Amino acid sequence: MARTHLIAGNWKMHLSPAEGRELVTSIASGLGGTTAEILVCPTALGIADAIAAAAGSKVQVGAQNCHWEVKGAFTGELSAELIQSAGCSHVLLGHSERRQFFHETDETVSQRLKAVLRAGLVPVLCIGETLSERESGQLETVLRQQITGALAGIDAAQLTQLVVAYEPVWAIGTGVVASTEQAQEAHAFVRSVLAGVLGDLANDLRILYGGSVKPGNAAELLAQPDIDGALVGGASLKAEDFLGIIAAA
Ligand code: 13P
C-alpha cells in the first residue's frame, strides 16, 4: 500500500523559541500543495512557540525525547503525558546522540516507547549503526537488536502508527550521506525485521532515512521503494533547505 512520506526536522539543541516560531511560520507558508506529512521537533523550550506558529497549518510538532514515568521526582525530565498536554503529536526515541551521550539503551528506549504509546503519541524510533559496526560486518545484528529490543513486549496492535528512522551514525552531521543503494538496502532489511516481529503491518509502517539529507540528495533517496521520508538535522534549521527537501518528497 502507498505510504505517505513523512518529512521530519530534528532541531536538536538549536534555535531559541522566537527563532523556532519564525522558522515554523516560514515553513508553513512555503509548503504549497505538498502531500507529505510534516513534522518539526524543537527543543522542549521551543515546543509551545512552534505549536502556536503551526496552528492551522500542516506542520506538526514533536518532542525529541521523553521519560517513561507519568510524573514524579525526575529532575529535568518530561513525561509523554506532559508532551501530549503541550500539544505535540510525535516523540523521537533512541536517537544515536541520546544513545551515545546519555547512555540510552535498547531497554530504556523500549520503556520510553511504551510511555509514548500510553500517552497516545506517535513514536519515531531511531536506529542506526556506527562506522566500526558497519565495517566489522555487524550492520544487520545491530539493527535487528535495536528493533527487537525496543519493541519487546509490545503488541503489533499498539504499533500501527510506529515510525522508524534509520540513521547511520557515520552519516549524521558529517556531510557523508549513505549512498542510495546503502540506504535502500538497510531500509529493506529494517522492513524485513519489522515483518518478522509485526507481520503484515510492516508494509504499512514508514521508515525514514536520516543522515546529511539535503535538498540536493533528497529526491534520489525518497524515490527508493523502502524510504518513506526523512529525518533531517542541519538542513531542517533553514526554511529554504527544509522546504527544498519537502518539495523533493
Ligand atoms: P543531519 O541531517 O544534520 O546529518 O542530522 C541527522 C539527524 O541526526 C536527524 O535526527
Short mmCIF file of C-alpha atoms and ligand atoms in Angstrom, two decimals:
data_model
loop_
_atom_site.label_atom_id
_atom_site.label_comp_id
_atom_site.label_asym_id
_atom_site.label_seq_id
_atom_site.Cartn_x
_atom_site.Cartn_y
_atom_site.Cartn_z
CA MET A 1 0.00 0.00 0.00
CA ALA A 2 1.08 3.57 -0.55
CA ARG A 3 2.87 5.11 2.40
CA THR A 4 2.64 8.88 2.79
CA HIS A 5 6.09 10.46 3.03
CA LEU A 6 6.92 12.00 6.40
CA ILE A 7 9.49 14.79 6.37
CA ALA A 8 10.66 15.49 9.91
CA GLY A 9 13.08 18.08 11.25
CA ASN A 10 15.10 17.36 14.38
CA TRP A 11 16.30 20.73 15.62
CA LYS A 12 18.43 19.14 18.35
CA MET A 13 19.80 21.84 20.74
CA HIS A 14 19.35 24.71 18.27
CA LEU A 15 17.09 27.76 17.88
CA SER A 16 15.53 29.97 20.55
CA PRO A 17 11.73 29.84 20.91
CA ALA A 18 11.48 33.07 18.88
CA GLU A 19 13.74 31.68 16.13
CA GLY A 20 11.71 28.49 16.07
CA ARG A 21 8.48 30.42 15.76
CA GLU A 22 9.87 32.32 12.80
CA LEU A 23 11.10 29.13 11.15
CA VAL A 24 7.74 27.34 11.54
CA THR A 25 5.94 30.39 10.12
CA SER A 26 8.22 30.33 7.05
CA ILE A 27 7.86 26.57 6.59
CA ALA A 28 4.06 26.71 6.92
CA SER A 29 3.78 29.48 4.36
CA GLY A 30 6.08 27.73 1.87
CA LEU A 31 4.52 24.25 1.87
CA GLY A 32 2.42 24.72 -1.26
CA GLY A 33 0.36 21.68 -2.08
CA THR A 34 2.71 19.06 -0.65
CA THR A 35 1.15 15.69 0.05
CA ALA A 36 3.88 14.80 2.55
CA GLU A 37 3.31 14.86 6.28
CA ILE A 38 5.46 17.48 8.00
CA LEU A 39 6.92 17.39 11.50
CA VAL A 40 9.34 19.60 13.41
CA CYS A 41 10.93 18.65 16.74
CA PRO A 42 12.13 21.75 18.59
CA THR A 43 13.85 21.86 21.97
CA ALA A 44 11.46 21.41 24.90
CA LEU A 45 11.51 25.18 25.41
CA GLY A 46 10.55 25.82 21.79
CA ILE A 47 7.56 23.48 21.65
CA ALA A 48 4.89 25.98 22.73
CA ASP A 49 6.02 28.66 20.27
CA ALA A 50 6.32 26.15 17.44
CA ILE A 51 2.80 24.87 18.11
CA ALA A 52 1.43 28.41 18.15
CA ALA A 53 3.14 29.20 14.85
CA ALA A 54 1.97 25.91 13.30
CA ALA A 55 -1.70 26.46 14.16
CA GLY A 56 -3.95 25.97 11.15
CA SER A 57 -1.12 24.58 9.00
CA LYS A 58 0.05 21.07 8.08
CA VAL A 59 3.07 21.37 10.35
CA GLN A 60 3.02 19.00 13.32
CA VAL A 61 5.25 19.39 16.34
CA GLY A 62 7.06 16.66 18.26
CA ALA A 63 9.45 16.29 21.17
CA GLN A 64 12.98 14.92 20.98
CA ASN A 65 12.72 12.50 23.90
CA CYS A 66 10.56 11.63 26.89
CA HIS A 67 10.74 9.90 30.26
CA TRP A 68 8.84 6.65 30.90
CA GLU A 69 7.09 7.63 34.13
CA VAL A 70 3.89 9.72 34.11
CA LYS A 71 5.21 12.08 36.81
CA GLY A 72 7.48 12.15 39.79
CA ALA A 73 10.85 13.21 41.15
CA PHE A 74 12.80 13.12 37.89
CA THR A 75 14.52 16.49 37.70
CA GLY A 76 14.96 17.77 34.18
CA GLU A 77 12.71 15.18 32.55
CA LEU A 78 9.44 15.39 30.60
CA SER A 79 6.79 12.67 30.59
CA ALA A 80 4.94 11.64 27.45
CA GLU A 81 1.75 12.91 29.12
CA LEU A 82 3.27 16.39 29.61
CA ILE A 83 4.40 16.38 26.00
CA GLN A 84 0.92 15.35 24.90
CA SER A 85 -0.70 18.07 27.02
CA ALA A 86 1.54 20.68 25.36
CA GLY A 87 0.01 19.71 22.01
CA CYS A 88 2.74 17.54 20.48
CA SER A 89 1.88 14.67 18.15
CA HIS A 90 5.17 12.73 17.97
CA VAL A 91 8.21 11.87 20.09
CA LEU A 92 11.67 10.93 18.80
CA LEU A 93 13.13 7.98 20.69
CA GLY A 94 16.58 6.46 20.89
CA HIS A 95 18.35 8.99 18.72
CA SER A 96 22.01 8.00 18.36
CA GLU A 97 23.02 11.16 20.23
CA ARG A 98 20.88 10.00 23.17
CA ARG A 99 22.46 6.55 22.95
CA GLN A 100 26.00 7.93 22.63
CA PHE A 101 25.98 10.85 25.09
CA PHE A 102 23.22 9.94 27.53
CA HIS A 103 23.68 6.17 27.93
CA GLU A 104 20.37 5.31 26.32
CA THR A 105 19.98 1.54 25.92
CA ASP A 106 17.50 -0.60 23.98
CA GLU A 107 15.83 -1.28 27.31
CA THR A 108 15.31 2.40 28.22
CA VAL A 109 14.26 3.16 24.64
CA SER A 110 11.64 0.44 24.98
CA GLN A 111 10.36 1.91 28.26
CA ARG A 112 10.08 5.33 26.62
CA LEU A 113 8.34 3.81 23.61
CA LYS A 114 5.71 2.25 25.87
CA ALA A 115 5.18 5.64 27.53
CA VAL A 116 4.68 7.33 24.15
CA LEU A 117 2.04 4.74 23.21
CA ARG A 118 0.39 5.11 26.64
CA ALA A 119 0.03 8.86 26.01
CA GLY A 120 -1.43 8.28 22.54
CA LEU A 121 1.50 9.88 20.69
CA VAL A 122 3.34 8.66 17.61
CA PRO A 123 6.77 7.16 18.33
CA VAL A 124 9.65 7.82 15.94
CA LEU A 125 12.13 5.08 16.84
CA CYS A 126 15.68 5.97 15.75
CA ILE A 127 18.14 3.21 14.97
CA GLY A 128 21.47 3.04 13.16
CA GLU A 129 24.96 1.58 13.20
CA THR A 130 28.32 3.20 13.80
CA LEU A 131 31.02 3.09 11.12
CA SER A 132 33.01 0.47 13.02
CA GLU A 133 29.91 -1.70 13.39
CA ARG A 134 29.26 -1.46 9.64
CA GLU A 135 32.88 -2.12 8.74
CA SER A 136 33.08 -5.15 11.01
CA GLY A 137 30.02 -6.72 9.40
CA GLN A 138 27.65 -6.13 12.30
CA LEU A 139 25.14 -3.90 10.48
CA GLU A 140 22.28 -6.41 10.47
CA THR A 141 22.94 -7.66 14.00
CA VAL A 142 22.92 -4.11 15.38
CA LEU A 143 19.76 -3.04 13.56
CA ARG A 144 17.93 -6.24 14.48
CA GLN A 145 18.89 -5.84 18.14
CA GLN A 146 17.82 -2.17 18.23
CA ILE A 147 14.43 -3.01 16.69
CA THR A 148 13.62 -6.15 18.66
CA GLY A 149 14.97 -4.60 21.88
CA ALA A 150 12.74 -1.53 21.54
CA LEU A 151 9.62 -3.46 20.50
CA ALA A 152 9.96 -6.28 23.06
CA GLY A 153 6.69 -6.99 24.83
CA ILE A 154 4.61 -4.57 22.75
CA ASP A 155 1.63 -5.87 20.74
CA ALA A 156 1.54 -5.20 16.99
CA ALA A 157 -1.97 -3.78 17.54
CA GLN A 158 -0.41 -0.90 19.51
CA LEU A 159 2.20 -0.14 16.87
CA THR A 160 0.07 0.76 13.88
CA GLN A 161 1.42 4.34 13.89
CA LEU A 162 5.06 3.43 14.58
CA VAL A 163 7.66 5.31 12.53
CA VAL A 164 11.23 4.00 12.35
CA ALA A 165 14.11 6.29 11.42
CA TYR A 166 17.24 4.63 10.07
CA GLU A 167 20.12 6.98 10.74
CA PRO A 168 23.60 5.56 10.16
CA VAL A 169 25.70 7.27 12.85
CA TRP A 170 28.55 7.89 10.41
CA ALA A 171 26.23 9.96 8.19
CA ILE A 172 24.86 12.24 10.92
CA GLY A 173 26.19 15.78 10.77
CA THR A 174 29.16 14.65 8.71
CA GLY A 175 28.04 15.64 5.22
CA VAL A 176 28.60 11.98 4.27
CA VAL A 177 25.25 10.66 3.10
CA ALA A 178 24.70 6.93 2.70
CA SER A 179 24.52 6.02 -0.98
CA THR A 180 21.01 5.39 -2.22
CA GLU A 181 21.93 1.70 -2.56
CA GLN A 182 23.25 1.51 1.02
CA ALA A 183 20.18 3.30 2.33
CA GLN A 184 17.64 1.24 0.36
CA GLU A 185 19.39 -2.00 1.33
CA ALA A 186 19.33 -1.08 5.03
CA HIS A 187 15.68 0.04 4.81
CA ALA A 188 14.63 -3.21 3.14
CA PHE A 189 16.43 -5.09 5.90
CA VAL A 190 14.71 -2.99 8.59
CA ARG A 191 11.34 -3.73 6.98
CA SER A 192 12.12 -7.45 6.95
CA VAL A 193 12.95 -7.37 10.66
CA LEU A 194 9.75 -5.42 11.34
CA ALA A 195 7.82 -8.04 9.35
CA GLY A 196 9.35 -10.77 11.50
CA VAL A 197 8.09 -9.03 14.63
CA LEU A 198 4.87 -7.39 13.43
CA GLY A 199 3.81 -9.37 10.36
CA ASP A 200 1.98 -7.63 7.52
CA LEU A 201 1.84 -4.35 9.45
CA ALA A 202 5.47 -3.81 8.39
CA ASN A 203 4.27 -2.96 4.87
CA ASP A 204 2.27 -0.01 6.21
CA LEU A 205 4.92 1.47 8.52
CA ARG A 206 7.10 4.36 7.48
CA ILE A 207 10.86 4.02 7.59
CA LEU A 208 12.63 7.39 7.38
CA TYR A 209 16.22 7.92 6.34
CA GLY A 210 18.37 10.34 8.34
CA GLY A 211 21.96 11.49 7.97
CA SER A 212 23.07 14.53 5.96
CA VAL A 213 19.82 14.78 3.99
CA LYS A 214 19.91 17.98 1.90
CA PRO A 215 17.72 19.44 -0.87
CA GLY A 216 20.25 18.12 -3.40
CA ASN A 217 20.16 14.45 -2.35
CA ALA A 218 16.59 14.14 -1.04
CA ALA A 219 14.80 13.28 -4.29
CA GLU A 220 17.00 10.29 -5.07
CA LEU A 221 16.76 8.93 -1.52
CA LEU A 222 13.00 9.44 -1.35
CA ALA A 223 12.49 7.66 -4.67
CA GLN A 224 13.71 4.37 -3.17
CA PRO A 225 10.93 1.85 -2.57
CA ASP A 226 11.56 1.42 1.16
CA ILE A 227 12.45 5.03 2.03
CA ASP A 228 9.27 6.69 3.25
CA GLY A 229 10.57 10.04 4.37
CA ALA A 230 13.48 11.79 6.02
CA LEU A 231 14.61 12.78 9.49
CA VAL A 232 16.61 15.93 8.89
CA GLY A 233 19.04 17.63 11.27
CA GLY A 234 21.14 20.53 9.99
CA ALA A 235 19.08 21.20 6.86
CA SER A 236 15.88 21.47 8.92
CA LEU A 237 17.13 24.66 10.59
CA LYS A 238 16.71 26.80 7.46
CA ALA A 239 13.29 27.18 5.87
CA GLU A 240 14.71 27.20 2.35
CA ASP A 241 16.59 23.92 2.83
CA PHE A 242 13.77 22.15 4.67
CA LEU A 243 11.25 23.29 2.06
CA GLY A 244 13.61 22.06 -0.67
CA ILE A 245 13.55 18.60 0.91
CA ILE A 246 9.77 18.72 1.25
CA ALA A 247 9.50 19.67 -2.41
CA ALA A 248 11.55 16.57 -3.30
CA ALA A 249 9.11 14.29 -1.44
P1 13P B 1 21.97 15.76 9.95
O1 13P B 1 20.88 15.92 8.94
O2 13P B 1 22.50 17.09 10.47
O3 13P B 1 23.06 14.85 9.47
O4 13P B 1 21.32 15.06 11.25
C1 13P B 1 20.56 13.91 11.08
C2 13P B 1 19.92 13.59 12.37
O5 13P B 1 20.56 13.21 13.33
C3 13P B 1 18.45 13.77 12.46
O6 13P B 1 17.95 13.21 13.62
#
